[in-house]
mmCIF file of C-alpha atoms and ligand atoms in Angstrom:
data_model
loop_
_atom_site.group_PDB
_atom_site.id
_atom_site.type_symbol
_atom_site.label_atom_id
_atom_site.label_comp_id
_atom_site.label_asym_id
_atom_site.label_seq_id
_atom_site.Cartn_x
_atom_site.Cartn_y
_atom_site.Cartn_z
ATOM 1 C CA MET Y 200 0.000 0.000 0.000
ATOM 2 C CA ARG Y 201 1.020 3.633 -0.380
ATOM 3 C CA ALA Y 202 1.807 5.787 2.638
ATOM 4 C CA ALA Y 203 3.627 9.001 3.507
ATOM 5 C CA ARG Y 204 6.491 7.937 5.754
ATOM 6 C CA LEU Y 205 8.758 10.189 7.765
ATOM 7 C CA HIS Y 206 12.348 8.992 7.403
ATOM 8 C CA GLY Y 207 14.148 11.779 9.242
ATOM 9 C CA ALA Y 208 13.899 15.468 9.985
ATOM 10 C CA ARG Y 209 11.855 17.170 7.215
ATOM 11 C CA ASP Y 210 12.126 14.028 5.093
ATOM 12 C CA ILE Y 211 8.684 12.652 4.280
ATOM 13 C CA ARG Y 212 8.283 10.258 1.323
ATOM 14 C CA ILE Y 213 5.259 8.755 -0.347
ATOM 15 C CA GLU Y 214 6.184 5.133 -0.979
ATOM 16 C CA GLU Y 215 5.079 1.498 -0.912
ATOM 17 C CA VAL Y 216 4.991 0.067 2.614
ATOM 18 C CA PRO Y 217 3.774 -3.267 4.071
ATOM 19 C CA GLU Y 218 0.097 -3.413 5.064
ATOM 20 C CA PRO Y 219 -0.604 -3.354 8.815
ATOM 21 C CA SER Y 220 -2.074 -6.472 10.419
ATOM 22 C CA LEU Y 221 -5.561 -6.727 11.846
ATOM 23 C CA LEU Y 222 -5.595 -7.473 15.597
ATOM 24 C CA PRO Y 223 -8.223 -9.885 16.995
ATOM 25 C CA ASP Y 224 -9.739 -6.983 19.004
ATOM 26 C CA GLY Y 225 -9.010 -4.456 16.277
ATOM 27 C CA LEU Y 226 -10.059 -2.859 13.031
ATOM 28 C CA LEU Y 227 -8.363 -2.375 9.725
ATOM 29 C CA LEU Y 228 -9.196 1.141 8.550
ATOM 30 C CA ARG Y 229 -8.947 3.097 5.310
ATOM 31 C CA PRO Y 230 -8.229 6.726 6.289
ATOM 32 C CA ARG Y 231 -10.343 9.324 4.445
ATOM 33 C CA PHE Y 232 -9.070 12.672 5.763
ATOM 34 C CA THR Y 233 -6.053 13.120 8.033
ATOM 35 C CA GLY Y 234 -5.333 16.413 9.794
ATOM 36 C CA LEU Y 235 -1.867 17.824 10.375
ATOM 37 C CA CYS Y 236 -1.193 19.676 13.627
ATOM 38 C CA GLY Y 237 1.548 21.266 15.688
ATOM 39 C CA SER Y 238 2.543 17.904 17.161
ATOM 40 C CA ASP Y 239 3.018 16.459 13.661
ATOM 41 C CA LEU Y 240 5.052 19.529 12.782
ATOM 42 C CA HIS Y 241 7.257 18.966 15.825
ATOM 43 C CA VAL Y 242 7.936 15.339 14.812
ATOM 44 C CA TRP Y 243 8.462 16.435 11.195
ATOM 45 C CA HIS Y 244 11.163 18.823 12.424
ATOM 46 C CA ALA Y 245 12.814 16.286 14.725
ATOM 47 C CA GLY Y 246 12.391 13.023 12.803
ATOM 48 C CA PRO Y 247 10.756 9.835 14.178
ATOM 49 C CA PHE Y 248 11.113 9.185 17.917
ATOM 50 C CA GLY Y 249 14.044 7.121 19.163
ATOM 51 C CA ASP Y 250 15.030 4.199 16.959
ATOM 52 C CA LEU Y 251 11.565 3.500 15.600
ATOM 53 C CA GLY Y 252 12.751 3.917 12.032
ATOM 54 C CA PRO Y 253 10.582 5.411 9.296
ATOM 55 C CA MET Y 254 7.018 6.017 10.470
ATOM 56 C CA VAL Y 255 3.649 6.943 9.032
ATOM 57 C CA LEU Y 256 2.333 10.022 10.858
ATOM 58 C CA GLY Y 257 -1.332 10.941 11.250
ATOM 59 C CA HIS Y 258 -3.276 10.895 14.534
ATOM 60 C CA GLU Y 259 -6.227 13.131 13.550
ATOM 61 C CA PHE Y 260 -8.266 11.163 11.053
ATOM 62 C CA SER Y 261 -11.560 9.816 9.885
ATOM 63 C CA ALA Y 262 -11.614 6.394 8.261
ATOM 64 C CA GLU Y 263 -13.779 3.694 6.786
ATOM 65 C CA VAL Y 264 -13.782 0.266 8.391
ATOM 66 C CA VAL Y 265 -12.293 -2.325 6.016
ATOM 67 C CA ALA Y 266 -12.059 -5.405 8.262
ATOM 68 C CA VAL Y 267 -13.128 -6.298 11.803
ATOM 69 C CA GLY Y 268 -11.219 -8.589 14.182
ATOM 70 C CA ASP Y 269 -13.047 -11.719 15.323
ATOM 71 C CA GLN Y 270 -13.030 -10.654 19.013
ATOM 72 C CA VAL Y 271 -14.806 -7.341 18.300
ATOM 73 C CA THR Y 272 -18.282 -7.349 19.850
ATOM 74 C CA ASP Y 273 -19.431 -3.795 18.974
ATOM 75 C CA ASP Y 274 -21.809 -4.533 16.087
ATOM 76 C CA ARG Y 275 -21.878 -0.863 14.994
ATOM 77 C CA LEU Y 276 -18.394 -1.485 13.598
ATOM 78 C CA ARG Y 277 -18.819 -3.189 10.239
ATOM 79 C CA PRO Y 278 -17.036 -2.922 6.915
ATOM 80 C CA GLY Y 279 -18.072 0.422 5.425
ATOM 81 C CA THR Y 280 -18.723 2.197 8.768
ATOM 82 C CA LEU Y 281 -17.238 5.708 8.881
ATOM 83 C CA VAL Y 282 -15.391 6.356 12.156
ATOM 84 C CA ALA Y 283 -13.290 8.958 13.948
ATOM 85 C CA VAL Y 284 -10.287 7.537 15.779
ATOM 86 C CA GLU Y 285 -9.277 8.378 19.338
ATOM 87 C CA PRO Y 286 -5.561 7.846 18.802
ATOM 88 C CA MET Y 287 -4.436 6.509 22.180
ATOM 89 C CA TRP Y 288 -3.176 3.039 23.019
ATOM 90 C CA THR Y 289 -3.599 2.778 26.791
ATOM 91 C CA CYS Y 290 -2.644 -0.035 29.167
ATOM 92 C CA GLY Y 291 -5.953 -0.390 31.019
ATOM 93 C CA GLN Y 292 -4.058 -1.518 34.137
ATOM 94 C CA CYS Y 293 -2.345 1.503 35.689
ATOM 95 C CA GLY Y 294 -3.886 3.747 38.362
ATOM 96 C CA PRO Y 295 -5.148 6.460 35.970
ATOM 97 C CA CYS Y 296 -6.596 3.844 33.577
ATOM 98 C CA ARG Y 297 -8.401 2.083 36.466
ATOM 99 C CA ARG Y 298 -9.834 5.454 37.543
ATOM 100 C CA GLY Y 299 -11.088 6.152 34.013
ATOM 101 C CA ALA Y 300 -8.485 8.866 33.421
ATOM 102 C CA TYR Y 301 -7.120 7.001 30.435
ATOM 103 C CA ASN Y 302 -5.612 10.157 28.889
ATOM 104 C CA LEU Y 303 -3.174 10.112 31.821
ATOM 105 C CA CYS Y 304 -2.173 6.443 31.320
ATOM 106 C CA ARG Y 305 1.367 5.849 32.495
ATOM 107 C CA ASP Y 306 2.112 3.743 29.406
ATOM 108 C CA ILE Y 307 0.241 5.775 26.806
ATOM 109 C CA VAL Y 308 1.261 5.426 23.170
ATOM 110 C CA TRP Y 309 -0.026 7.849 20.535
ATOM 111 C CA HIS Y 310 -1.199 6.283 17.316
ATOM 112 C CA GLY Y 311 0.548 7.885 14.359
ATOM 113 C CA LEU Y 312 2.683 10.122 16.535
ATOM 114 C CA SER Y 313 4.866 8.273 19.007
ATOM 115 C CA GLU Y 314 4.310 4.724 17.657
ATOM 116 C CA HIS Y 315 1.950 2.686 15.445
ATOM 117 C CA ASP Y 316 1.779 3.807 11.812
ATOM 118 C CA GLY Y 317 -1.019 6.350 11.489
ATOM 119 C CA GLY Y 318 -3.495 7.906 9.131
ATOM 120 C CA LEU Y 319 -1.269 9.131 6.297
ATOM 121 C CA GLY Y 320 -1.483 5.852 4.408
ATOM 122 C CA GLU Y 321 -3.995 3.705 2.567
ATOM 123 C CA LEU Y 322 -4.560 1.471 5.629
ATOM 124 C CA THR Y 323 -3.976 1.655 9.361
ATOM 125 C CA ALA Y 324 -4.778 -0.748 12.214
ATOM 126 C CA VAL Y 325 -6.278 0.267 15.574
ATOM 127 C CA ARG Y 326 -8.078 -1.329 18.507
ATOM 128 C CA ALA Y 327 -11.848 -1.325 18.045
ATOM 129 C CA CYS Y 328 -12.299 0.631 21.301
ATOM 130 C CA MET Y 329 -10.463 3.581 19.696
ATOM 131 C CA ALA Y 330 -13.065 3.962 16.918
ATOM 132 C CA HIS Y 331 -16.169 6.153 17.256
ATOM 133 C CA PRO Y 332 -18.801 5.627 14.534
ATOM 134 C CA LEU Y 333 -19.887 8.852 12.817
ATOM 135 C CA PRO Y 334 -23.627 9.461 12.420
ATOM 136 C CA ASP Y 335 -25.392 10.737 9.301
ATOM 137 C CA GLY Y 336 -24.690 14.428 9.023
ATOM 138 C CA VAL Y 337 -21.027 14.149 10.030
ATOM 139 C CA ASP Y 338 -18.966 13.527 6.902
ATOM 140 C CA ALA Y 339 -15.400 12.281 6.548
ATOM 141 C CA LEU Y 340 -13.953 15.798 6.407
ATOM 142 C CA ALA Y 341 -15.675 16.816 9.656
ATOM 143 C CA GLY Y 342 -14.759 13.454 11.156
ATOM 144 C CA ALA Y 343 -11.062 14.281 10.853
ATOM 145 C CA LEU Y 344 -11.654 17.333 13.074
ATOM 146 C CA VAL Y 345 -13.093 15.369 15.992
ATOM 147 C CA GLU Y 346 -9.648 14.862 17.550
ATOM 148 C CA PRO Y 347 -8.517 18.528 17.725
ATOM 149 C CA LEU Y 348 -12.060 19.604 18.621
ATOM 150 C CA ALA Y 349 -11.951 17.088 21.490
ATOM 151 C CA VAL Y 350 -8.686 18.615 22.748
ATOM 152 C CA ALA Y 351 -10.498 21.958 22.907
ATOM 153 C CA HIS Y 352 -13.702 20.451 24.343
ATOM 154 C CA HIS Y 353 -11.712 18.918 27.190
ATOM 155 C CA ALA Y 354 -9.932 22.230 27.864
ATOM 156 C CA VAL Y 355 -13.237 24.112 27.979
ATOM 157 C CA GLY Y 356 -14.562 21.488 30.392
ATOM 158 C CA ARG Y 357 -11.481 22.003 32.576
ATOM 159 C CA GLY Y 358 -12.268 25.738 32.526
ATOM 160 C CA GLY Y 359 -15.658 25.110 34.116
ATOM 161 C CA LEU Y 360 -17.353 28.120 32.465
ATOM 162 C CA GLY Y 361 -21.085 28.151 31.977
ATOM 163 C CA THR Y 362 -23.580 30.238 30.037
ATOM 164 C CA GLY Y 363 -22.895 33.942 30.406
ATOM 165 C CA GLY Y 364 -19.271 33.567 31.506
ATOM 166 C CA THR Y 365 -16.286 35.559 30.265
ATOM 167 C CA ALA Y 366 -13.201 34.044 28.677
ATOM 168 C CA ALA Y 367 -9.978 34.895 26.914
ATOM 169 C CA VAL Y 368 -8.217 32.649 24.416
ATOM 170 C CA LEU Y 369 -4.505 33.169 23.841
ATOM 171 C CA GLY Y 370 -3.533 32.000 20.363
ATOM 172 C CA ALA Y 371 -5.819 31.407 17.376
ATOM 173 C CA GLY Y 372 -4.193 28.326 15.919
ATOM 174 C CA PRO Y 373 -6.418 25.282 15.381
ATOM 175 C CA ILE Y 374 -6.797 24.628 19.121
ATOM 176 C CA GLY Y 375 -7.483 28.282 19.936
ATOM 177 C CA ILE Y 376 -10.167 28.434 17.233
ATOM 178 C CA ALA Y 377 -11.625 25.125 18.402
ATOM 179 C CA VAL Y 378 -11.674 26.444 22.001
ATOM 180 C CA ALA Y 379 -13.507 29.579 20.830
ATOM 181 C CA LEU Y 380 -16.103 27.507 18.933
ATOM 182 C CA ASN Y 381 -16.616 25.302 22.006
ATOM 183 C CA LEU Y 382 -17.061 28.421 24.156
ATOM 184 C CA VAL Y 383 -19.724 29.698 21.746
ATOM 185 C CA ALA Y 384 -21.476 26.320 21.959
ATOM 186 C CA ARG Y 385 -21.510 26.728 25.767
ATOM 187 C CA GLY Y 386 -23.133 30.148 25.530
ATOM 188 C CA VAL Y 387 -20.225 32.126 26.953
ATOM 189 C CA ALA Y 388 -21.020 35.887 26.871
ATOM 190 C CA LEU Y 389 -17.607 37.366 26.050
ATOM 191 C CA ILE Y 390 -14.630 35.850 24.258
ATOM 192 C CA VAL Y 391 -11.456 37.916 23.924
ATOM 193 C CA VAL Y 392 -8.930 36.350 21.562
ATOM 194 C CA SER Y 393 -5.289 37.433 21.409
ATOM 195 C CA GLU Y 394 -3.313 36.474 18.307
ATOM 196 C CA PRO Y 395 -0.431 38.292 16.596
ATOM 197 C CA SER Y 396 -0.791 36.578 13.192
ATOM 198 C CA LEU Y 397 -3.154 38.198 10.685
ATOM 199 C CA VAL Y 398 -3.643 34.828 8.930
ATOM 200 C CA ARG Y 399 -4.889 33.299 12.186
ATOM 201 C CA ARG Y 400 -6.983 36.294 13.253
ATOM 202 C CA THR Y 401 -8.747 36.202 9.882
ATOM 203 C CA ALA Y 402 -9.322 32.447 10.143
ATOM 204 C CA LEU Y 403 -10.782 32.881 13.625
ATOM 205 C CA THR Y 404 -13.165 35.703 12.728
ATOM 206 C CA THR Y 405 -14.368 33.768 9.658
ATOM 207 C CA ALA Y 406 -15.010 30.623 11.723
ATOM 208 C CA LEU Y 407 -16.888 32.517 14.435
ATOM 209 C CA ALA Y 408 -18.925 34.492 11.889
ATOM 210 C CA ALA Y 409 -20.186 31.136 10.607
ATOM 211 C CA VAL Y 410 -21.785 30.495 14.019
ATOM 212 C CA GLY Y 411 -23.234 34.015 14.165
ATOM 213 C CA VAL Y 412 -20.547 35.675 16.300
ATOM 214 C CA HIS Y 413 -19.022 38.934 15.057
ATOM 215 C CA GLU Y 414 -16.930 41.655 16.574
ATOM 216 C CA PRO Y 415 -19.032 44.645 17.606
ATOM 217 C CA ASP Y 416 -18.823 47.641 15.318
ATOM 218 C CA ALA Y 417 -15.577 49.281 16.387
ATOM 219 C CA ALA Y 418 -17.037 52.746 15.727
ATOM 220 C CA LEU Y 419 -19.846 52.206 18.233
ATOM 221 C CA ALA Y 420 -18.018 50.435 21.048
ATOM 222 C CA PRO Y 421 -16.122 53.418 22.557
ATOM 223 C CA ALA Y 422 -19.363 55.380 23.084
ATOM 224 C CA ALA Y 423 -20.638 52.883 25.659
ATOM 225 C CA ALA Y 424 -19.533 52.743 29.278
ATOM 226 C CA PRO Y 425 -17.136 49.863 29.980
ATOM 227 C CA GLY Y 426 -18.820 46.718 31.207
ATOM 228 C CA THR Y 427 -22.325 47.696 30.169
ATOM 229 C CA ALA Y 428 -24.353 45.559 27.848
ATOM 230 C CA ALA Y 429 -23.863 48.201 25.176
ATOM 231 C CA ALA Y 430 -20.091 48.066 25.640
ATOM 232 C CA LEU Y 431 -20.210 44.320 25.156
ATOM 233 C CA GLY Y 432 -21.893 45.177 21.908
ATOM 234 C CA THR Y 433 -24.443 43.560 19.727
ATOM 235 C CA GLY Y 434 -21.874 41.634 17.773
ATOM 236 C CA ALA Y 435 -23.753 38.405 18.024
ATOM 237 C CA GLY Y 436 -26.303 37.763 15.348
ATOM 238 C CA THR Y 437 -28.676 34.871 15.336
ATOM 239 C CA GLY Y 438 -28.139 31.177 15.787
ATOM 240 C CA ALA Y 439 -25.799 29.324 18.129
ATOM 241 C CA GLY Y 440 -23.694 32.384 18.882
ATOM 242 C CA ALA Y 441 -26.557 34.784 19.566
ATOM 243 C CA GLY Y 442 -25.431 35.453 23.133
ATOM 244 C CA THR Y 443 -21.700 35.750 22.534
ATOM 245 C CA THR Y 444 -19.587 38.823 21.903
ATOM 246 C CA LEU Y 445 -16.158 38.527 20.335
ATOM 247 C CA ARG Y 446 -13.198 40.855 20.665
ATOM 248 C CA VAL Y 447 -10.014 40.056 18.727
ATOM 249 C CA VAL Y 448 -6.740 41.678 19.817
ATOM 250 C CA ASP Y 449 -3.410 41.866 18.022
ATOM 251 C CA PRO Y 450 -1.105 41.927 21.067
ATOM 252 C CA ALA Y 451 1.668 43.496 18.986
ATOM 253 C CA ALA Y 452 -0.499 46.519 18.209
ATOM 254 C CA GLU Y 453 -2.680 46.810 21.305
ATOM 255 C CA ASP Y 454 -2.245 46.274 25.041
ATOM 256 C CA LEU Y 455 -4.166 43.079 25.857
ATOM 257 C CA PRO Y 456 -4.618 43.739 29.618
ATOM 258 C CA SER Y 457 -6.047 47.207 28.856
ATOM 259 C CA ALA Y 458 -8.422 45.774 26.260
ATOM 260 C CA VAL Y 459 -9.640 43.099 28.703
ATOM 261 C CA ALA Y 460 -9.980 45.655 31.513
ATOM 262 C CA GLY Y 461 -12.098 47.874 29.268
ATOM 263 C CA LEU Y 462 -14.490 45.019 28.535
ATOM 264 C CA THR Y 463 -14.827 43.758 32.126
ATOM 265 C CA GLU Y 464 -15.040 46.889 34.301
ATOM 266 C CA GLY Y 465 -11.402 46.390 35.168
ATOM 267 C CA ASP Y 466 -12.043 42.964 36.665
ATOM 268 C CA GLY Y 467 -10.528 40.538 34.134
ATOM 269 C CA VAL Y 468 -12.058 37.427 32.600
ATOM 270 C CA GLU Y 469 -13.197 34.373 34.540
ATOM 271 C CA VAL Y 470 -11.151 31.883 32.567
ATOM 272 C CA VAL Y 471 -8.107 32.225 30.307
ATOM 273 C CA PHE Y 472 -7.277 29.454 27.837
ATOM 274 C CA ASP Y 473 -3.613 29.377 26.925
ATOM 275 C CA ALA Y 474 -3.395 27.882 23.436
ATOM 276 C CA ALA Y 475 -0.221 29.778 22.539
ATOM 277 C CA GLY Y 476 2.544 28.026 24.483
ATOM 278 C CA VAL Y 477 4.974 30.939 24.692
ATOM 279 C CA GLU Y 478 6.100 32.878 27.764
ATOM 280 C CA PRO Y 479 4.607 36.289 26.846
ATOM 281 C CA ALA Y 480 1.178 34.683 26.481
ATOM 282 C CA PHE Y 481 1.529 32.845 29.793
ATOM 283 C CA GLN Y 482 2.480 36.083 31.563
ATOM 284 C CA ALA Y 483 -0.381 37.970 29.886
ATOM 285 C CA GLY Y 484 -2.802 35.262 30.989
ATOM 286 C CA LEU Y 485 -1.932 35.890 34.639
ATOM 287 C CA ARG Y 486 -2.572 39.618 34.139
ATOM 288 C CA ILE Y 487 -5.985 39.324 32.469
ATOM 289 C CA VAL Y 488 -7.618 36.657 34.637
ATOM 290 C CA ARG Y 489 -9.832 38.048 37.398
ATOM 291 C CA PRO Y 490 -9.192 37.293 41.073
ATOM 292 C CA GLY Y 491 -10.593 33.859 41.844
ATOM 293 C CA GLY Y 492 -10.398 32.945 38.163
ATOM 294 C CA ARG Y 493 -8.676 30.161 36.313
ATOM 295 C CA VAL Y 494 -5.957 29.759 33.681
ATOM 296 C CA VAL Y 495 -6.177 26.575 31.613
ATOM 297 C CA THR Y 496 -3.033 25.537 29.777
ATOM 298 C CA VAL Y 497 -3.810 23.495 26.682
ATOM 299 C CA ALA Y 498 -0.681 24.502 24.737
ATOM 300 C CA ILE Y 499 2.391 22.289 24.566
ATOM 301 C CA TYR Y 500 5.291 24.323 25.930
ATOM 302 C CA ALA Y 501 8.657 23.635 24.344
ATOM 303 C CA ARG Y 502 10.505 25.822 26.889
ATOM 304 C CA PRO Y 503 10.207 26.668 30.578
ATOM 305 C CA VAL Y 504 8.657 29.976 31.634
ATOM 306 C CA ALA Y 505 9.521 32.268 34.538
ATOM 307 C CA PHE Y 506 6.781 31.967 37.105
ATOM 308 C CA ARG Y 507 6.333 33.784 40.426
ATOM 309 C CA PRO Y 508 3.921 31.856 42.674
ATOM 310 C CA LEU Y 509 2.940 35.182 44.288
ATOM 311 C CA ASP Y 510 1.355 36.167 40.959
ATOM 312 C CA VAL Y 511 -1.333 33.553 41.573
ATOM 313 C CA PHE Y 512 -1.310 33.701 45.384
ATOM 314 C CA PHE Y 513 -3.081 36.998 46.038
ATOM 315 C CA GLY Y 514 -5.760 36.379 43.449
ATOM 316 C CA GLU Y 515 -6.177 32.699 44.341
ATOM 317 C CA ILE Y 516 -5.809 31.899 40.643
ATOM 318 C CA ASP Y 517 -6.327 28.274 39.644
ATOM 319 C CA LEU Y 518 -3.635 27.098 37.246
ATOM 320 C CA VAL Y 519 -5.045 24.071 35.462
ATOM 321 C CA ALA Y 520 -3.655 21.860 32.694
ATOM 322 C CA SER Y 521 -5.679 20.100 30.015
ATOM 323 C CA CYS Y 522 -4.110 17.082 28.308
ATOM 324 C CA ALA Y 523 -5.788 15.650 25.221
ATOM 325 C CA TYR Y 524 -9.305 14.342 26.005
ATOM 326 C CA GLN Y 525 -11.206 11.956 28.220
ATOM 327 C CA ASP Y 526 -14.629 10.777 27.057
ATOM 328 C CA ASP Y 527 -14.979 13.933 24.912
ATOM 329 C CA PHE Y 528 -15.388 12.300 21.479
ATOM 330 C CA PRO Y 529 -19.129 11.465 21.778
ATOM 331 C CA SER Y 530 -20.037 15.038 22.831
ATOM 332 C CA VAL Y 531 -17.913 16.523 20.058
ATOM 333 C CA ILE Y 532 -19.578 14.276 17.473
ATOM 334 C CA ASP Y 533 -23.022 15.393 18.735
ATOM 335 C CA LEU Y 534 -21.959 19.053 18.527
ATOM 336 C CA LEU Y 535 -20.590 18.515 15.008
ATOM 337 C CA ARG Y 536 -23.909 17.062 13.926
ATOM 338 C CA ALA Y 537 -25.659 20.080 15.453
ATOM 339 C CA GLY Y 538 -23.501 22.438 13.353
ATOM 340 C CA ALA Y 539 -21.402 23.896 16.192
ATOM 341 C CA PHE Y 540 -18.107 23.501 14.356
ATOM 342 C CA PRO Y 541 -18.136 24.993 10.856
ATOM 343 C CA THR Y 542 -14.959 24.607 8.827
ATOM 344 C CA ASP Y 543 -15.186 28.078 7.265
ATOM 345 C CA GLY Y 544 -11.944 29.992 7.172
ATOM 346 C CA TRP Y 545 -9.709 27.648 9.145
ATOM 347 C CA VAL Y 546 -9.862 24.180 7.537
ATOM 348 C CA HIS Y 547 -8.443 23.433 4.097
ATOM 349 C CA PRO Y 548 -8.173 20.045 2.364
ATOM 350 C CA VAL Y 549 -4.965 19.240 0.457
ATOM 351 C CA ALA Y 550 -4.132 16.409 -1.920
ATOM 352 C CA PHE Y 551 -2.232 13.389 -0.557
ATOM 353 C CA ASP Y 552 0.505 13.812 -3.174
ATOM 354 C CA THR Y 553 1.283 17.272 -1.773
ATOM 355 C CA VAL Y 554 1.739 16.197 1.863
ATOM 356 C CA GLY Y 555 5.399 17.304 1.913
ATOM 357 C CA ALA Y 556 4.435 20.777 0.711
ATOM 358 C CA ALA Y 557 1.616 20.854 3.276
ATOM 359 C CA PHE Y 558 4.143 20.478 6.088
ATOM 360 C CA GLU Y 559 6.166 23.354 4.619
ATOM 361 C CA THR Y 560 3.022 25.514 4.457
ATOM 362 C CA LEU Y 561 2.223 24.798 8.108
ATOM 363 C CA ASP Y 562 5.825 25.418 9.091
ATOM 364 C CA GLN Y 563 5.609 28.881 7.536
ATOM 365 C CA ALA Y 564 2.322 29.492 9.413
ATOM 366 C CA GLN Y 565 0.519 30.135 6.129
ATOM 367 C CA ALA Y 566 -2.425 27.907 7.029
ATOM 368 C CA VAL Y 567 -4.282 26.968 10.209
ATOM 369 C CA LYS Y 568 -5.619 23.429 9.742
ATOM 370 C CA LEU Y 569 -4.783 21.299 6.698
ATOM 371 C CA LEU Y 570 -6.577 17.992 6.120
ATOM 372 C CA VAL Y 571 -4.883 15.534 3.784
ATOM 373 C CA ASP Y 572 -7.451 14.067 1.391
ATOM 374 C CA LEU Y 573 -7.037 10.282 1.032
ATOM 375 C CA THR Y 574 -10.453 9.650 -0.506
HETATM 376 ZN ZN1 ZN L 41 -2.821 16.765 16.853
HETATM 377 ZN ZN1 ZN L 42 -2.714 2.889 31.799
#
């Protein structure tokens, strides 16, 4: 079969590879769309982990079931079923697994990332328990977004915000945009997004416009007193986002803490989602969260940051991490079917033959979410 295999740093080749074997409790899958993300980009830069040798990346994918192992009892999984894959091989035995916190498994292996050839080939093999059937109304393209949307859904759950809450999202990459869409689905009243890249700000505003959330008219906003309903604007239109106001900040051109203060009567937002993963964003997050609020880190930090515990002490700020997902796939699939996650502006399919160029495009930050088309 044909697959795109990573041989070393920035060396990905489409070539003939052996077919994977079907496990007795597993499925053989034909990937349909496979998303590329920041984690893939990291591995693409570094080359395959350890001495694994060439590997097929791809952990964000939808697929069609080709064959079913003879120990599989879930009769929804038949040849032809379209599924989204939760790309974790967990041990089932360790403390976190026994407690149901399988995303924290001490022996976790990521399908198509740290081991097990993934979704950038004609076939891939998983355990049946990793596959979530997709209902009518969720197509293969949307199915490939379930994984990153689940990362964001879990983070928003860790934030604990309800209807009418206030939030800031640092970074409008795929996870930041997915966090914002999940916040809209929860009925959050105010979302402030900070993002220095024009490409990403444009992608974000396009995606949120598709769920009826717009920035208030900039010409009207200054006339209203800070914190009043008028100041929060009438940016929301109709539909899912009718109760949500959006404010997008370029932190290179505007002071983020001042912007947040102006929108919250100087108080700060209830929850900050850090989807940026760089020190300036982390520091800004601590300045814009209100006393008693929460900062949720969903970004993967490559470097340490300077942190003064006193900065969270006086405000009793909760610092919370969100790692991957835990029982989030079914909710995300329901929300997808309900139209909560439009692909407008941030998701772009690319041909399988151009996968090498797609990595270059992502590396140059010229796209937000690329889905490799294997149909
Ligand atoms: Zn990913
Ligand atoms: Zn485990």
